[in-house]
Amino acid sequence: MTVRNGQGRRNDGGALPGSSALPLSEAYDTALLDLDGVVYAGGEAVPYAVGALGTARAGGMRLAYVTNNALRTPDAVAAHLTELGVPAEPGDVITSAQAVARLIADDVPPGSRVLVVGGEGLRVALRERGLVPVDSADDRPVAVVQGFGGPETPWSRFAEAGYAVARGLPWYASNTDLTIPGARGIGPGNGAAVEVVRIATGGRFEPKVAGKPLPPMHRETVLRTGALRPLVVGDRLDTDIEGAFNGGVDSLLVLTGVTDVPQLLGAVPAHRPTYVAADLRGLLVPQPEVVADGDGGFACGQWRASVRGGELVLDGPDGGAADVMDAVRALCGAAWAAADAGGSGDASGGGTGASGGRSSGGSKGVPDAGKALARLGL
């Protein structure tokens, strides 16, 4: 489906990537941007991010920064973005710490003590909601909350959370992302820390989670931005894109962070982005249409993808200036349609969705993409 009037289409997990006759920065009024892996990684700006965001903002698109990372305060995040060359105000930043603080405040009386395992961003968010952060299970907390605290978080903090959760206190988590991208690679995220407490308490308890892809984060974002035609921009299928799907809004996946092309091709319907681009420059251009050609193939630009014998086959120019992302979009059409048809390659059928991760030999309905991606150097 093509966006022609700026109204967009809901992210419905369809078998074809979406298209837009307008640049996305004109088709949508607000970009809800993830940070880690999208705008920066390891504290440094992602290539092309600063220029693309500056151009989008100058053209009238509002930029809001929506992050599952609860470590830093909105003030600190805004200051960092400004240092990188992306001017931002604290009000432009929405964090999972804010979302989980609102969730807790809805459940406990004002002035309640909350045991915190996390950084300053989580403490500030709790205080904004009239709650009192404490450090020990012996400080009479009425709830426990975990948010990413960085690599310096002492082991004793997890022990305090375990003691309190084992006593039956309500348990909350800002998010459950198992990993977080950094300058040296992919490291453990808050979800890994949550698993520490879960294991220590015998797996008997489950936290209430606020961050992407769950509704509390979407609610917080809508309340704080007032966006009318939002576009979620992220690098993770299981948080950013699924969060957009759950919120019924469109999404753009950029390939500058966690998700690679094989994982994208294996995406289940709830993890399929409306659009895909190599980086944030994708905000500034129209998005080409992927067309089913009626002969089992899917064309985008100069490329055509199809499924033969359980393998994705890519036809297109050798060398030259052909857009590799058009090839990726065509491959998405072929892979997603085949997965929905149960791996038969017949896009007209029903069937089960594909699983995430790298595919091999049509496993779980996902055609093998190895040869097609090797041709693209991916």
mmCIF file of C-alpha atoms in Angstrom:
data_model
loop_
_atom_site.group_PDB
_atom_site.id
_atom_site.type_symbol
_atom_site.label_atom_id
_atom_site.label_comp_id
_atom_site.label_asym_id
_atom_site.label_seq_id
_atom_site.Cartn_x
_atom_site.Cartn_y
_atom_site.Cartn_z
ATOM 1 C CA MET A 1 0.000 0.000 0.000
ATOM 2 C CA THR A 2 1.276 3.456 -0.900
ATOM 3 C CA VAL A 3 1.109 6.512 1.345
ATOM 4 C CA ARG A 4 0.034 9.377 -0.903
ATOM 5 C CA ASN A 5 -1.571 11.952 1.353
ATOM 6 C CA GLY A 6 0.510 11.753 4.504
ATOM 7 C CA GLN A 7 -2.095 9.786 6.421
ATOM 8 C CA GLY A 8 -0.111 6.541 6.369
ATOM 9 C CA ARG A 9 -1.358 3.022 6.863
ATOM 10 C CA ARG A 10 -1.481 1.091 10.066
ATOM 11 C CA ASN A 11 1.358 -1.335 10.630
ATOM 12 C CA ASP A 12 -0.597 -4.555 10.100
ATOM 13 C CA GLY A 13 2.196 -7.106 9.719
ATOM 14 C CA GLY A 14 1.383 -7.567 6.029
ATOM 15 C CA ALA A 15 3.381 -9.652 3.595
ATOM 16 C CA LEU A 16 4.654 -6.643 1.634
ATOM 17 C CA PRO A 17 6.705 -3.678 2.821
ATOM 18 C CA GLY A 18 4.823 -0.396 2.547
ATOM 19 C CA SER A 19 5.592 2.445 0.169
ATOM 20 C CA SER A 20 5.279 6.206 0.280
ATOM 21 C CA ALA A 21 5.031 8.665 -2.602
ATOM 22 C CA LEU A 22 6.207 11.371 -0.201
ATOM 23 C CA PRO A 23 9.409 11.467 1.817
ATOM 24 C CA LEU A 24 8.608 9.939 5.196
ATOM 25 C CA SER A 25 9.512 13.222 6.885
ATOM 26 C CA GLU A 26 6.574 14.783 5.022
ATOM 27 C CA ALA A 27 4.155 11.853 5.251
ATOM 28 C CA TYR A 28 4.348 11.745 9.073
ATOM 29 C CA ASP A 29 4.284 14.597 11.575
ATOM 30 C CA THR A 30 6.423 13.014 14.311
ATOM 31 C CA ALA A 31 9.314 10.556 14.287
ATOM 32 C CA LEU A 32 9.415 8.436 17.446
ATOM 33 C CA LEU A 33 13.093 7.540 17.342
ATOM 34 C CA ASP A 34 14.837 4.851 19.298
ATOM 35 C CA LEU A 35 18.317 5.933 20.394
ATOM 36 C CA ASP A 36 20.742 3.029 20.836
ATOM 37 C CA GLY A 37 21.566 1.659 17.402
ATOM 38 C CA VAL A 38 19.511 4.306 15.584
ATOM 39 C CA VAL A 39 20.861 7.734 16.564
ATOM 40 C CA TYR A 40 23.991 6.703 18.429
ATOM 41 C CA ALA A 41 25.962 3.639 19.473
ATOM 42 C CA GLY A 42 28.484 3.594 22.279
ATOM 43 C CA GLY A 43 28.046 7.332 22.760
ATOM 44 C CA GLU A 44 28.962 8.241 19.162
ATOM 45 C CA ALA A 45 26.522 9.261 16.449
ATOM 46 C CA VAL A 46 25.524 6.597 13.940
ATOM 47 C CA PRO A 47 26.736 7.523 10.428
ATOM 48 C CA TYR A 48 24.397 9.958 8.623
ATOM 49 C CA ALA A 49 22.142 10.330 11.679
ATOM 50 C CA VAL A 50 22.970 13.938 12.537
ATOM 51 C CA GLY A 51 22.530 15.288 9.021
ATOM 52 C CA ALA A 52 19.368 13.308 8.310
ATOM 53 C CA LEU A 53 17.680 14.346 11.544
ATOM 54 C CA GLY A 54 18.636 17.985 11.025
ATOM 55 C CA THR A 55 17.121 17.949 7.549
ATOM 56 C CA ALA A 56 13.942 16.236 8.736
ATOM 57 C CA ARG A 57 13.510 18.734 11.568
ATOM 58 C CA ALA A 58 14.156 21.713 9.275
ATOM 59 C CA GLY A 59 11.403 20.405 7.002
ATOM 60 C CA GLY A 60 8.872 20.470 9.827
ATOM 61 C CA MET A 61 8.980 16.950 11.247
ATOM 62 C CA ARG A 62 8.956 16.778 15.037
ATOM 63 C CA LEU A 63 11.621 14.517 16.512
ATOM 64 C CA ALA A 64 10.962 12.624 19.734
ATOM 65 C CA TYR A 65 13.484 10.229 21.221
ATOM 66 C CA VAL A 66 11.932 7.102 22.722
ATOM 67 C CA THR A 67 14.280 4.761 24.520
ATOM 68 C CA ASN A 68 13.997 1.613 26.599
ATOM 69 C CA ASN A 69 17.269 2.561 28.283
ATOM 70 C CA ALA A 70 16.317 3.798 31.760
ATOM 71 C CA LEU A 71 19.836 4.704 32.848
ATOM 72 C CA ARG A 72 20.021 8.412 32.049
ATOM 73 C CA THR A 73 17.649 11.270 32.715
ATOM 74 C CA PRO A 74 15.905 13.101 29.842
ATOM 75 C CA ASP A 75 18.104 16.111 30.641
ATOM 76 C CA ALA A 76 21.258 14.036 30.225
ATOM 77 C CA VAL A 77 20.015 12.403 27.015
ATOM 78 C CA ALA A 78 19.041 15.774 25.521
ATOM 79 C CA ALA A 79 22.433 17.239 26.424
ATOM 80 C CA HIS A 80 24.206 14.285 24.803
ATOM 81 C CA LEU A 81 22.144 14.587 21.631
ATOM 82 C CA THR A 82 22.911 18.296 21.448
ATOM 83 C CA GLU A 83 26.633 17.566 21.838
ATOM 84 C CA LEU A 84 26.394 15.163 18.912
ATOM 85 C CA GLY A 85 24.830 17.902 16.773
ATOM 86 C CA VAL A 86 21.169 16.969 17.211
ATOM 87 C CA PRO A 87 19.643 19.823 19.245
ATOM 88 C CA ALA A 88 17.093 18.398 21.692
ATOM 89 C CA GLU A 89 15.189 19.496 24.782
ATOM 90 C CA PRO A 90 14.446 17.242 27.772
ATOM 91 C CA GLY A 91 10.795 17.258 26.745
ATOM 92 C CA ASP A 92 11.771 15.596 23.462
ATOM 93 C CA VAL A 93 12.981 12.497 25.340
ATOM 94 C CA ILE A 94 10.665 9.712 26.522
ATOM 95 C CA THR A 95 12.209 6.866 28.512
ATOM 96 C CA SER A 96 11.052 3.521 29.828
ATOM 97 C CA ALA A 97 11.900 4.878 33.289
ATOM 98 C CA GLN A 98 9.090 7.427 32.869
ATOM 99 C CA ALA A 99 6.716 4.731 31.632
ATOM 100 C CA VAL A 100 7.413 2.350 34.503
ATOM 101 C CA ALA A 101 7.218 5.163 37.069
ATOM 102 C CA ARG A 102 3.719 6.022 35.832
ATOM 103 C CA LEU A 103 2.798 2.320 35.946
ATOM 104 C CA ILE A 104 3.933 2.021 39.568
ATOM 105 C CA ALA A 105 2.266 5.294 40.583
ATOM 106 C CA ASP A 106 -1.027 3.966 39.229
ATOM 107 C CA ASP A 107 -0.716 0.934 41.548
ATOM 108 C CA VAL A 108 0.618 2.286 44.864
ATOM 109 C CA PRO A 109 -0.256 5.233 47.154
ATOM 110 C CA PRO A 110 1.552 8.582 46.719
ATOM 111 C CA GLY A 111 4.749 8.827 48.720
ATOM 112 C CA SER A 112 5.352 5.064 48.649
ATOM 113 C CA ARG A 113 8.869 3.727 48.928
ATOM 114 C CA VAL A 114 10.174 1.794 45.929
ATOM 115 C CA LEU A 115 13.312 -0.343 45.953
ATOM 116 C CA VAL A 116 15.378 0.664 42.912
ATOM 117 C CA VAL A 117 17.882 -1.379 40.956
ATOM 118 C CA GLY A 118 18.997 1.006 38.252
ATOM 119 C CA GLY A 119 20.453 4.398 37.482
ATOM 120 C CA GLU A 120 19.645 8.044 38.059
ATOM 121 C CA GLY A 121 17.117 8.163 35.240
ATOM 122 C CA LEU A 122 14.899 5.708 37.095
ATOM 123 C CA ARG A 123 15.216 7.549 40.410
ATOM 124 C CA VAL A 124 14.338 10.897 38.840
ATOM 125 C CA ALA A 125 11.304 9.403 37.097
ATOM 126 C CA LEU A 126 10.030 7.910 40.355
ATOM 127 C CA ARG A 127 10.412 11.219 42.188
ATOM 128 C CA GLU A 128 8.473 12.977 39.415
ATOM 129 C CA ARG A 129 5.571 10.636 40.218
ATOM 130 C CA GLY A 130 5.752 11.363 43.945
ATOM 131 C CA LEU A 131 7.471 8.101 44.870
ATOM 132 C CA VAL A 132 10.503 7.629 47.133
ATOM 133 C CA PRO A 133 13.448 5.565 45.838
ATOM 134 C CA VAL A 134 15.185 3.352 48.419
ATOM 135 C CA ASP A 135 18.151 0.973 48.216
ATOM 136 C CA SER A 136 17.421 -1.887 50.602
ATOM 137 C CA ALA A 137 14.741 -4.508 51.093
ATOM 138 C CA ASP A 138 14.870 -3.445 54.752
ATOM 139 C CA ASP A 139 13.838 0.173 53.943
ATOM 140 C CA ARG A 140 10.133 -0.802 53.966
ATOM 141 C CA PRO A 141 9.536 -0.581 50.201
ATOM 142 C CA VAL A 142 6.103 -1.452 48.810
ATOM 143 C CA ALA A 143 7.442 -2.355 45.358
ATOM 144 C CA VAL A 144 10.628 -3.255 43.466
ATOM 145 C CA VAL A 145 11.684 -1.796 40.119
ATOM 146 C CA GLN A 146 14.568 -2.679 37.814
ATOM 147 C CA GLY A 147 15.998 -0.514 35.060
ATOM 148 C CA PHE A 148 19.297 -0.614 33.196
ATOM 149 C CA GLY A 149 21.989 0.579 35.610
ATOM 150 C CA GLY A 150 25.087 0.197 33.484
ATOM 151 C CA PRO A 151 28.079 -2.117 33.929
ATOM 152 C CA GLU A 152 28.987 -0.633 37.311
ATOM 153 C CA THR A 153 25.808 -1.903 39.005
ATOM 154 C CA PRO A 154 26.991 -3.815 42.093
ATOM 155 C CA TRP A 155 25.921 -7.411 42.567
ATOM 156 C CA SER A 156 24.462 -6.489 45.954
ATOM 157 C CA ARG A 157 21.702 -4.519 44.209
ATOM 158 C CA PHE A 158 20.399 -7.696 42.578
ATOM 159 C CA ALA A 159 20.496 -9.424 45.949
ATOM 160 C CA GLU A 160 18.348 -6.696 47.523
ATOM 161 C CA ALA A 161 15.826 -7.008 44.697
ATOM 162 C CA GLY A 162 15.770 -10.775 45.119
ATOM 163 C CA TYR A 163 15.110 -10.505 48.868
ATOM 164 C CA ALA A 164 12.216 -8.091 48.312
ATOM 165 C CA VAL A 165 10.640 -9.994 45.419
ATOM 166 C CA ALA A 166 10.864 -13.262 47.372
ATOM 167 C CA ARG A 167 8.859 -11.573 50.142
ATOM 168 C CA GLY A 168 6.037 -11.026 47.677
ATOM 169 C CA LEU A 169 6.488 -7.332 46.860
ATOM 170 C CA PRO A 170 5.166 -6.212 43.457
ATOM 171 C CA TRP A 171 7.988 -6.328 40.900
ATOM 172 C CA TYR A 172 8.343 -3.967 37.938
ATOM 173 C CA ALA A 173 10.853 -3.646 35.091
ATOM 174 C CA SER A 174 11.456 -0.687 32.821
ATOM 175 C CA ASN A 175 12.066 -3.130 29.951
ATOM 176 C CA THR A 176 13.319 -6.640 29.279
ATOM 177 C CA ASP A 177 15.732 -6.090 26.369
ATOM 178 C CA LEU A 178 18.296 -8.857 26.797
ATOM 179 C CA THR A 179 20.986 -6.898 24.938
ATOM 180 C CA ILE A 180 22.096 -3.335 24.320
ATOM 181 C CA PRO A 181 24.410 -2.138 21.506
ATOM 182 C CA GLY A 182 27.622 -0.319 22.380
ATOM 183 C CA ALA A 183 30.857 0.884 20.833
ATOM 184 C CA ARG A 184 32.542 -2.512 21.374
ATOM 185 C CA GLY A 185 29.601 -4.677 20.369
ATOM 186 C CA ILE A 186 26.402 -6.060 21.876
ATOM 187 C CA GLY A 187 26.299 -6.224 25.672
ATOM 188 C CA PRO A 188 23.794 -7.485 28.268
ATOM 189 C CA GLY A 189 20.760 -5.278 28.771
ATOM 190 C CA ASN A 190 18.196 -4.856 31.520
ATOM 191 C CA GLY A 191 16.433 -8.064 30.520
ATOM 192 C CA ALA A 192 19.554 -9.993 31.496
ATOM 193 C CA ALA A 193 19.505 -8.293 34.903
ATOM 194 C CA VAL A 194 15.825 -9.152 35.320
ATOM 195 C CA GLU A 195 16.691 -12.793 34.639
ATOM 196 C CA VAL A 196 19.227 -12.706 37.480
ATOM 197 C CA VAL A 197 16.483 -11.808 39.952
ATOM 198 C CA ARG A 198 14.056 -14.272 38.394
ATOM 199 C CA ILE A 199 16.564 -17.104 38.785
ATOM 200 C CA ALA A 200 17.459 -16.061 42.337
ATOM 201 C CA THR A 201 13.783 -16.235 43.332
ATOM 202 C CA GLY A 202 13.238 -19.672 41.828
ATOM 203 C CA GLY A 203 11.365 -18.477 38.737
ATOM 204 C CA ARG A 204 8.200 -18.042 40.815
ATOM 205 C CA PHE A 205 7.588 -14.367 40.063
ATOM 206 C CA GLU A 206 7.075 -12.203 36.967
ATOM 207 C CA PRO A 207 7.632 -8.443 36.754
ATOM 208 C CA LYS A 208 5.160 -6.016 35.237
ATOM 209 C CA VAL A 209 7.025 -4.526 32.281
ATOM 210 C CA ALA A 210 6.525 -1.000 30.932
ATOM 211 C CA GLY A 211 8.931 -0.600 28.013
ATOM 212 C CA LYS A 212 8.661 -1.331 24.334
ATOM 213 C CA PRO A 213 6.936 -3.311 22.880
ATOM 214 C CA LEU A 214 4.285 -3.211 25.614
ATOM 215 C CA PRO A 215 1.343 -0.750 25.850
ATOM 216 C CA PRO A 216 2.593 1.347 28.835
ATOM 217 C CA MET A 217 5.468 2.705 26.735
ATOM 218 C CA HIS A 218 3.193 3.545 23.816
ATOM 219 C CA ARG A 219 0.804 5.253 26.237
ATOM 220 C CA GLU A 220 3.634 7.320 27.737
ATOM 221 C CA THR A 221 4.859 8.328 24.288
ATOM 222 C CA VAL A 222 1.425 9.439 23.087
ATOM 223 C CA LEU A 223 0.763 11.390 26.278
ATOM 224 C CA ARG A 224 4.067 13.249 26.055
ATOM 225 C CA THR A 225 4.234 13.946 22.297
ATOM 226 C CA GLY A 226 0.625 14.365 21.194
ATOM 227 C CA ALA A 227 1.649 12.955 17.785
ATOM 228 C CA LEU A 228 -1.165 12.712 15.220
ATOM 229 C CA ARG A 229 0.706 10.789 12.477
ATOM 230 C CA PRO A 230 3.627 9.136 14.261
ATOM 231 C CA LEU A 231 6.299 7.003 12.639
ATOM 232 C CA VAL A 232 8.238 4.672 14.932
ATOM 233 C CA VAL A 233 11.902 4.441 13.907
ATOM 234 C CA GLY A 234 14.006 1.665 15.395
ATOM 235 C CA ASP A 235 16.605 -1.044 14.936
ATOM 236 C CA ARG A 236 14.997 -3.899 16.872
ATOM 237 C CA LEU A 237 12.194 -6.114 15.631
ATOM 238 C CA ASP A 238 11.129 -7.346 19.061
ATOM 239 C CA THR A 239 10.854 -3.929 20.726
ATOM 240 C CA ASP A 240 10.599 -1.006 18.289
ATOM 241 C CA ILE A 241 8.741 -2.724 15.455
ATOM 242 C CA GLU A 242 6.560 -4.918 17.656
ATOM 243 C CA GLY A 243 5.758 -1.846 19.766
ATOM 244 C CA ALA A 244 4.576 -0.017 16.646
ATOM 245 C CA PHE A 245 2.516 -3.063 15.663
ATOM 246 C CA ASN A 246 0.909 -3.193 19.120
ATOM 247 C CA GLY A 247 0.175 0.535 18.968
ATOM 248 C CA GLY A 248 -1.288 0.337 15.452
ATOM 249 C CA VAL A 249 1.184 2.819 13.945
ATOM 250 C CA ASP A 250 3.656 2.639 11.061
ATOM 251 C CA SER A 251 7.348 1.918 11.494
ATOM 252 C CA LEU A 252 10.727 2.289 9.811
ATOM 253 C CA LEU A 253 13.476 -0.245 10.508
ATOM 254 C CA VAL A 254 17.032 1.013 10.039
ATOM 255 C CA LEU A 255 19.843 -1.514 9.685
ATOM 256 C CA THR A 256 22.368 0.361 11.842
ATOM 257 C CA GLY A 257 21.824 -1.556 15.082
ATOM 258 C CA VAL A 258 20.801 -4.995 16.275
ATOM 259 C CA THR A 259 18.730 -6.348 13.372
ATOM 260 C CA ASP A 260 20.427 -7.712 10.261
ATOM 261 C CA VAL A 261 18.879 -8.648 6.924
ATOM 262 C CA PRO A 262 18.537 -12.411 7.612
ATOM 263 C CA GLN A 263 16.594 -11.618 10.795
ATOM 264 C CA LEU A 264 14.410 -9.155 8.895
ATOM 265 C CA LEU A 265 13.578 -11.761 6.252
ATOM 266 C CA GLY A 266 12.554 -14.190 9.013
ATOM 267 C CA ALA A 267 10.312 -11.703 10.806
ATOM 268 C CA VAL A 268 6.953 -12.900 12.109
ATOM 269 C CA PRO A 269 4.020 -10.622 11.173
ATOM 270 C CA ALA A 270 4.181 -8.582 14.397
ATOM 271 C CA HIS A 271 7.874 -7.885 13.716
ATOM 272 C CA ARG A 272 7.532 -6.708 10.118
ATOM 273 C CA PRO A 273 8.260 -3.000 9.657
ATOM 274 C CA THR A 274 6.192 -0.845 7.353
ATOM 275 C CA TYR A 275 9.401 0.456 5.756
ATOM 276 C CA VAL A 276 13.055 -0.521 5.784
ATOM 277 C CA ALA A 277 16.149 1.614 5.113
ATOM 278 C CA ALA A 278 19.888 1.299 5.537
ATOM 279 C CA ASP A 279 20.035 4.276 7.921
ATOM 280 C CA LEU A 280 18.197 7.447 8.916
ATOM 281 C CA ARG A 281 18.549 8.936 5.448
ATOM 282 C CA GLY A 282 15.495 6.799 4.725
ATOM 283 C CA LEU A 283 13.409 9.490 6.449
ATOM 284 C CA LEU A 284 14.207 11.970 3.702
ATOM 285 C CA VAL A 285 13.121 10.046 0.615
ATOM 286 C CA PRO A 286 9.994 8.359 -0.745
ATOM 287 C CA GLN A 287 9.761 4.629 -0.171
ATOM 288 C CA PRO A 288 9.482 2.529 -3.336
ATOM 289 C CA GLU A 289 6.667 0.086 -3.906
ATOM 290 C CA VAL A 290 7.130 -3.686 -3.786
ATOM 291 C CA VAL A 291 4.899 -5.246 -6.434
ATOM 292 C CA ALA A 292 3.746 -8.857 -6.656
ATOM 293 C CA ASP A 293 4.062 -9.685 -10.329
ATOM 294 C CA GLY A 294 1.474 -12.469 -10.439
ATOM 295 C CA ASP A 295 4.089 -15.060 -11.370
ATOM 296 C CA GLY A 296 5.254 -15.745 -7.818
ATOM 297 C CA GLY A 297 7.798 -12.942 -7.811
ATOM 298 C CA PHE A 298 8.124 -9.589 -6.047
ATOM 299 C CA ALA A 299 9.749 -6.610 -7.733
ATOM 300 C CA CYS A 300 11.205 -3.405 -6.321
ATOM 301 C CA GLY A 301 13.224 -1.033 -8.462
ATOM 302 C CA GLN A 302 15.557 -3.061 -10.661
ATOM 303 C CA TRP A 303 15.292 -6.207 -8.543
ATOM 304 C CA ARG A 304 12.983 -9.229 -8.500
ATOM 305 C CA ALA A 305 12.856 -11.871 -5.759
ATOM 306 C CA SER A 306 11.094 -15.214 -5.775
ATOM 307 C CA VAL A 307 11.211 -18.603 -4.074
ATOM 308 C CA ARG A 308 12.385 -21.702 -5.925
ATOM 309 C CA GLY A 309 12.940 -25.042 -4.252
ATOM 310 C CA GLY A 310 12.853 -23.538 -0.780
ATOM 311 C CA GLU A 311 15.452 -20.892 -1.639
ATOM 312 C CA LEU A 312 15.151 -17.161 -2.216
ATOM 313 C CA VAL A 313 16.304 -16.276 -5.715
ATOM 314 C CA LEU A 314 17.298 -12.711 -6.596
ATOM 315 C CA ASP A 315 17.347 -11.407 -10.161
ATOM 316 C CA GLY A 316 18.748 -7.999 -10.983
ATOM 317 C CA PRO A 317 21.691 -6.041 -12.350
ATOM 318 C CA ASP A 318 25.281 -7.026 -11.726
ATOM 319 C CA GLY A 319 27.151 -4.040 -10.317
ATOM 320 C CA GLY A 320 26.188 -0.493 -11.227
ATOM 321 C CA ALA A 321 24.140 1.884 -9.150
ATOM 322 C CA ALA A 322 21.134 -0.357 -8.413
ATOM 323 C CA ASP A 323 19.858 0.268 -4.884
ATOM 324 C CA VAL A 324 20.713 -2.687 -2.647
ATOM 325 C CA MET A 325 17.863 -1.720 -0.323
ATOM 326 C CA ASP A 326 15.412 -2.228 -3.194
ATOM 327 C CA ALA A 327 16.739 -5.783 -3.398
ATOM 328 C CA VAL A 328 16.207 -6.201 0.350
ATOM 329 C CA ARG A 329 12.628 -4.938 0.030
ATOM 330 C CA ALA A 330 11.913 -7.376 -2.804
ATOM 331 C CA LEU A 331 13.402 -10.207 -0.743
ATOM 332 C CA CYS A 332 11.145 -9.229 2.176
ATOM 333 C CA GLY A 333 8.110 -9.550 -0.074
ATOM 334 C CA ALA A 334 9.129 -12.996 -1.272
ATOM 335 C CA ALA A 335 10.247 -14.299 2.141
ATOM 336 C CA TRP A 336 7.245 -12.999 4.086
ATOM 337 C CA ALA A 337 4.731 -14.239 1.526
ATOM 338 C CA ALA A 338 6.358 -17.676 1.479
ATOM 339 C CA ALA A 339 6.385 -17.857 5.276
ATOM 340 C CA ASP A 340 2.705 -16.901 5.432
ATOM 341 C CA ALA A 341 1.997 -19.632 2.896
ATOM 342 C CA GLY A 342 3.729 -22.203 5.073
ATOM 343 C CA GLY A 343 7.016 -22.186 3.215
ATOM 344 C CA SER A 344 5.581 -23.365 -0.081
ATOM 345 C CA GLY A 345 6.454 -20.186 -1.924
ATOM 346 C CA ASP A 346 2.754 -19.824 -2.851
ATOM 347 C CA ALA A 347 1.910 -16.314 -1.676
ATOM 348 C CA SER A 348 -1.815 -16.920 -2.135
ATOM 349 C CA GLY A 349 -2.061 -19.487 0.644
ATOM 350 C CA GLY A 350 -2.489 -19.189 4.368
ATOM 351 C CA GLY A 351 -0.186 -20.808 6.883
ATOM 352 C CA THR A 352 2.118 -20.116 9.759
ATOM 353 C CA GLY A 353 4.407 -17.166 10.201
ATOM 354 C CA ALA A 354 8.176 -17.319 10.067
ATOM 355 C CA SER A 355 10.425 -17.335 13.076
ATOM 356 C CA GLY A 356 13.011 -14.663 13.777
ATOM 357 C CA GLY A 357 16.732 -15.181 13.343
ATOM 358 C CA ARG A 358 18.779 -16.655 10.529
ATOM 359 C CA SER A 359 16.950 -19.100 8.315
ATOM 360 C CA SER A 360 18.261 -22.311 6.799
ATOM 361 C CA GLY A 361 16.697 -24.548 4.192
ATOM 362 C CA GLY A 362 13.163 -23.203 4.599
ATOM 363 C CA SER A 363 13.100 -23.928 8.357
ATOM 364 C CA LYS A 364 9.736 -22.994 9.903
ATOM 365 C CA GLY A 365 8.508 -21.630 6.587
ATOM 366 C CA VAL A 366 11.411 -19.251 5.957
ATOM 367 C CA PRO A 367 13.166 -19.796 2.595
ATOM 368 C CA ASP A 368 16.944 -20.059 2.636
ATOM 369 C CA ALA A 369 18.361 -16.620 1.791
ATOM 370 C CA GLY A 370 22.052 -17.512 1.787
ATOM 371 C CA LYS A 371 22.790 -17.279 -1.946
ATOM 372 C CA ALA A 372 20.643 -14.189 -2.482
ATOM 373 C CA LEU A 373 22.320 -12.317 0.353
ATOM 374 C CA ALA A 374 25.791 -13.419 -0.727
ATOM 375 C CA ARG A 375 25.094 -11.800 -4.099
ATOM 376 C CA LEU A 376 24.431 -8.518 -2.270
ATOM 377 C CA GLY A 377 27.470 -8.919 -0.024
ATOM 378 C CA LEU A 378 25.243 -9.175 3.072
#
